[in-house]
Tab-separated table of C-alpha atoms in Angstrom:
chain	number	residue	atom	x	y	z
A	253	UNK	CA	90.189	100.600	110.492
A	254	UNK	CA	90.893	102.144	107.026
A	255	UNK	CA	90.955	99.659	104.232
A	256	UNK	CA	94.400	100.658	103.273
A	257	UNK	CA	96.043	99.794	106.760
A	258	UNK	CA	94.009	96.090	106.161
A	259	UNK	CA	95.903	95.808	102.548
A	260	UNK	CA	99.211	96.529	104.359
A	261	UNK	CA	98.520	94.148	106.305
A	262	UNK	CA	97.643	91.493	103.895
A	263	UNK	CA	100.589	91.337	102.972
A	264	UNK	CA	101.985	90.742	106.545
A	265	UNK	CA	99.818	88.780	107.742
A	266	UNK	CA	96.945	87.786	104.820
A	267	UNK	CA	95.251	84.998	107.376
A	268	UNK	CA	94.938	87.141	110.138
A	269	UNK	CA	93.659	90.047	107.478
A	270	UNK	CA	90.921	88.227	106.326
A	271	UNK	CA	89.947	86.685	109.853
A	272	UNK	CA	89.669	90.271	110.738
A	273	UNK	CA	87.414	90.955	108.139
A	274	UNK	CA	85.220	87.503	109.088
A	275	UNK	CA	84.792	88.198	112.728
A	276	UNK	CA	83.556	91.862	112.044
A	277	UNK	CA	80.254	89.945	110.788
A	278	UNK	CA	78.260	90.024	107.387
A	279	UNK	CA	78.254	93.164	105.870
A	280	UNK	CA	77.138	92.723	101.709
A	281	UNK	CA	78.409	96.605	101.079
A	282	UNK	CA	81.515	96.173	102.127
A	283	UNK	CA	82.328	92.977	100.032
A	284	UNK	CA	80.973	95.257	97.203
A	285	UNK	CA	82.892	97.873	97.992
A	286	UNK	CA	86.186	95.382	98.552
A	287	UNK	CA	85.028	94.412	94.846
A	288	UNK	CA	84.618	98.003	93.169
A	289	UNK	CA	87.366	99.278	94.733
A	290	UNK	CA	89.683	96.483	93.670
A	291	UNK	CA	88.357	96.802	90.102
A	292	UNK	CA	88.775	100.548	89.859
A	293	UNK	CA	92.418	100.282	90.688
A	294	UNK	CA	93.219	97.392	88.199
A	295	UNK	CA	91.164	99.660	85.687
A	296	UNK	CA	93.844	102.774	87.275
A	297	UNK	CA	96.389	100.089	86.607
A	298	UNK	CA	95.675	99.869	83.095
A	299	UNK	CA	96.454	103.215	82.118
A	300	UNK	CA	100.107	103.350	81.822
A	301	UNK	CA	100.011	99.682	79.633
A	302	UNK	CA	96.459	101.828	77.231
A	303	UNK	CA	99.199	104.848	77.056
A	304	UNK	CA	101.984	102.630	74.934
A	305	UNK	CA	99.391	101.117	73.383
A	306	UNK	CA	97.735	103.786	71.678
A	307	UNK	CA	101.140	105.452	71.122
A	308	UNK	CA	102.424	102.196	69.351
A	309	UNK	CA	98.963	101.342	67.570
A	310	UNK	CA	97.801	104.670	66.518
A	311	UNK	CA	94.422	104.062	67.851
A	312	UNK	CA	92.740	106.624	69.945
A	313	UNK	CA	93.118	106.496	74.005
A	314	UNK	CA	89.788	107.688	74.863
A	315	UNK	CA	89.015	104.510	73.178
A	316	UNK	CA	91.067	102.445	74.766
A	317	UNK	CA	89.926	103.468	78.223
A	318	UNK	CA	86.642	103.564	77.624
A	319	UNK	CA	86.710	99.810	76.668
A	320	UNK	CA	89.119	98.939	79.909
A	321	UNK	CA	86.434	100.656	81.743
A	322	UNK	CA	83.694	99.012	80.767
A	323	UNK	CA	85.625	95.321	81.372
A	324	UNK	CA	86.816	96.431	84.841
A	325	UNK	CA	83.607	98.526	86.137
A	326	UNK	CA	81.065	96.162	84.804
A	327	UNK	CA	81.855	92.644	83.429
A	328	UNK	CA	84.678	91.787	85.654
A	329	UNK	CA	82.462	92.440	89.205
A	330	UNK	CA	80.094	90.581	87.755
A	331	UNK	CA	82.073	87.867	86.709
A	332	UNK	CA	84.286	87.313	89.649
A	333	UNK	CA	80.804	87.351	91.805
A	334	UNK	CA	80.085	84.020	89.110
A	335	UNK	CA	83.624	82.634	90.198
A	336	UNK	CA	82.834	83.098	93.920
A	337	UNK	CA	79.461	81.788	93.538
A	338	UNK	CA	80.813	78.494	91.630
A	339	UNK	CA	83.821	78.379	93.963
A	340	UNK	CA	81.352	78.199	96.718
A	341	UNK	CA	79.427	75.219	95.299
A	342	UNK	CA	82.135	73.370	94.064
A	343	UNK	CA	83.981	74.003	97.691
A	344	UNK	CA	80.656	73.506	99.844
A	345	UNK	CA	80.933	69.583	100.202
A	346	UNK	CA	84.839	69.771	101.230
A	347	UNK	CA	84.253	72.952	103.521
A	348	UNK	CA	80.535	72.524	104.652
A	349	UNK	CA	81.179	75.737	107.092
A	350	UNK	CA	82.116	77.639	103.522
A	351	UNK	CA	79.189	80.391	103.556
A	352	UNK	CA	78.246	82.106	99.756
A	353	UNK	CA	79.376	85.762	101.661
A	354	UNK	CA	82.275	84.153	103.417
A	355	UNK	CA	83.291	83.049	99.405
A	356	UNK	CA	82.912	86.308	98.160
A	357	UNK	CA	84.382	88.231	100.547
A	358	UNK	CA	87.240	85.658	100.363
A	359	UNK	CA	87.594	86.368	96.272
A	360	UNK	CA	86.638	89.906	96.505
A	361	UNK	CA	89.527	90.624	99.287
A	362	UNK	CA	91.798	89.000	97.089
A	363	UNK	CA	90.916	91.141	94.611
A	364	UNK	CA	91.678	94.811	96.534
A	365	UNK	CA	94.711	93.135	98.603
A	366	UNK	CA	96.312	91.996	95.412
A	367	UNK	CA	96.014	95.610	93.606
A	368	UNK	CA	99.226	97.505	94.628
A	369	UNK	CA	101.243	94.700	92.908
A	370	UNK	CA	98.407	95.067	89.674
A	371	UNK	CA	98.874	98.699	90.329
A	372	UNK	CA	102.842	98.183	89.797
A	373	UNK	CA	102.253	95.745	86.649
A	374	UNK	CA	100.260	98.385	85.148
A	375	UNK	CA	103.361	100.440	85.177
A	376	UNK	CA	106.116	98.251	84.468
A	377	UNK	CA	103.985	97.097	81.331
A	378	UNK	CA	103.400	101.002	80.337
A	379	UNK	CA	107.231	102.016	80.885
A	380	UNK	CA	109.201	98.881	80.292
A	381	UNK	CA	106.756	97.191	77.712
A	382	UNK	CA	105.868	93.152	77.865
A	383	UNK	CA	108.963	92.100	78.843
A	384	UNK	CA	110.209	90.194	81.397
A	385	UNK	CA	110.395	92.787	84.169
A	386	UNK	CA	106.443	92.952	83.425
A	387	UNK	CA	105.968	89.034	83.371
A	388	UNK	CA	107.996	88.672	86.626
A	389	UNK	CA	105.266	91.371	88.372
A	390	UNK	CA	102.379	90.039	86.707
A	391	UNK	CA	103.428	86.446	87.958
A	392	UNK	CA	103.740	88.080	91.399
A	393	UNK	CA	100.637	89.570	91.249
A	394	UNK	CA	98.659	86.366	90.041
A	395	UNK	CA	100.370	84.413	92.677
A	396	UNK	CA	99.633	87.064	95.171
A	397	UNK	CA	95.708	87.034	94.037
A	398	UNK	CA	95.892	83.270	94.523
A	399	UNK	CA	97.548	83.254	97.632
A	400	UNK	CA	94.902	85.667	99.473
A	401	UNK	CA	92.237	83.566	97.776
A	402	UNK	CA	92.955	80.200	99.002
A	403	UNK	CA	94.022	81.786	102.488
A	404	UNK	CA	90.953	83.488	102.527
A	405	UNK	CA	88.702	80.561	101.761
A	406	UNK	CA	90.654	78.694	104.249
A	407	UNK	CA	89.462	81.236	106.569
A	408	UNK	CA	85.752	81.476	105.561
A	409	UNK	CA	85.600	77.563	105.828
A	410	UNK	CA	86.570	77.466	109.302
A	411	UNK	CA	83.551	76.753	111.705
């Protein structure tokens, strides 16, 4: 199934999404590539918002984008694999059946399913600016990411 049909379906059905995902066994790539692929969009996302800014600032956009790159390519993915490691040892007492992958995949499908609405902050920040049409999508998109989180580690944790 192609990964974009599984985000649609996220948000239809974000339980039975990640179950899906689950039951098709362990499979370490694909969790990467769940994580890199949600990264690279929320770096795509960034463009419009790096746009006004370097209009606005003066500062050069090359420079700008090469810096969003380097957060969202390399120190986020490594980061949010630190947050699903912790969340897996802070969660493991609560949820014994919690596995590390199922806690990664979990966080990292979060990630990707959570991207069109980061996708659609990115723009309403670039056209509209930081106001509140922005803060009411970036509220839906944090909410979203939590929402497929805690689903998803509801899902991981069950035996």
């Amino acid at each position: 199934m192609a990964v974009t049909v599984d985000i649609l379906n996220a948000w239809r059905r974000p339980a039975g999404t990640i179950r899906s995902l689950l039951d098709r066994g362990r499979h370490e790539p694909q969790a990467l590539f769940f994580l890199m692929l949600g990264c690279a969009l929320i770096f795509v996302a960034q463009w419009p918002r790096l746009s006004r800014l370097a209009i606005e600032t003066g500062r050069p956009l090359e420079q700008l984008v090469a810096y969003e790159a380097v957060a969202w390519l390399i120190v986020w993915p490594l980061a949010l694999y630190l947050v699903a490691g912790l969340s897996w040892l802070g969660l493991r007492f609560l949820a014994p059946a919690l596995t590390p992958y199922g806690a990664r995949l979990a966080l990292f499908w979060a990630v990707l399913a959570s991207a069109p609405a980061g996708l659609l902050y990115g723009l309403m920040h670039g056209l509209a600016g930081s106001g509140p049409g922005a803060q009411v999508v970036g509220i839906l998109w944090l909410a979203a990411l939590a929402l497929f989180w805690a689903l998803g580690l509801r899902e991981a944790a069950r035996p």
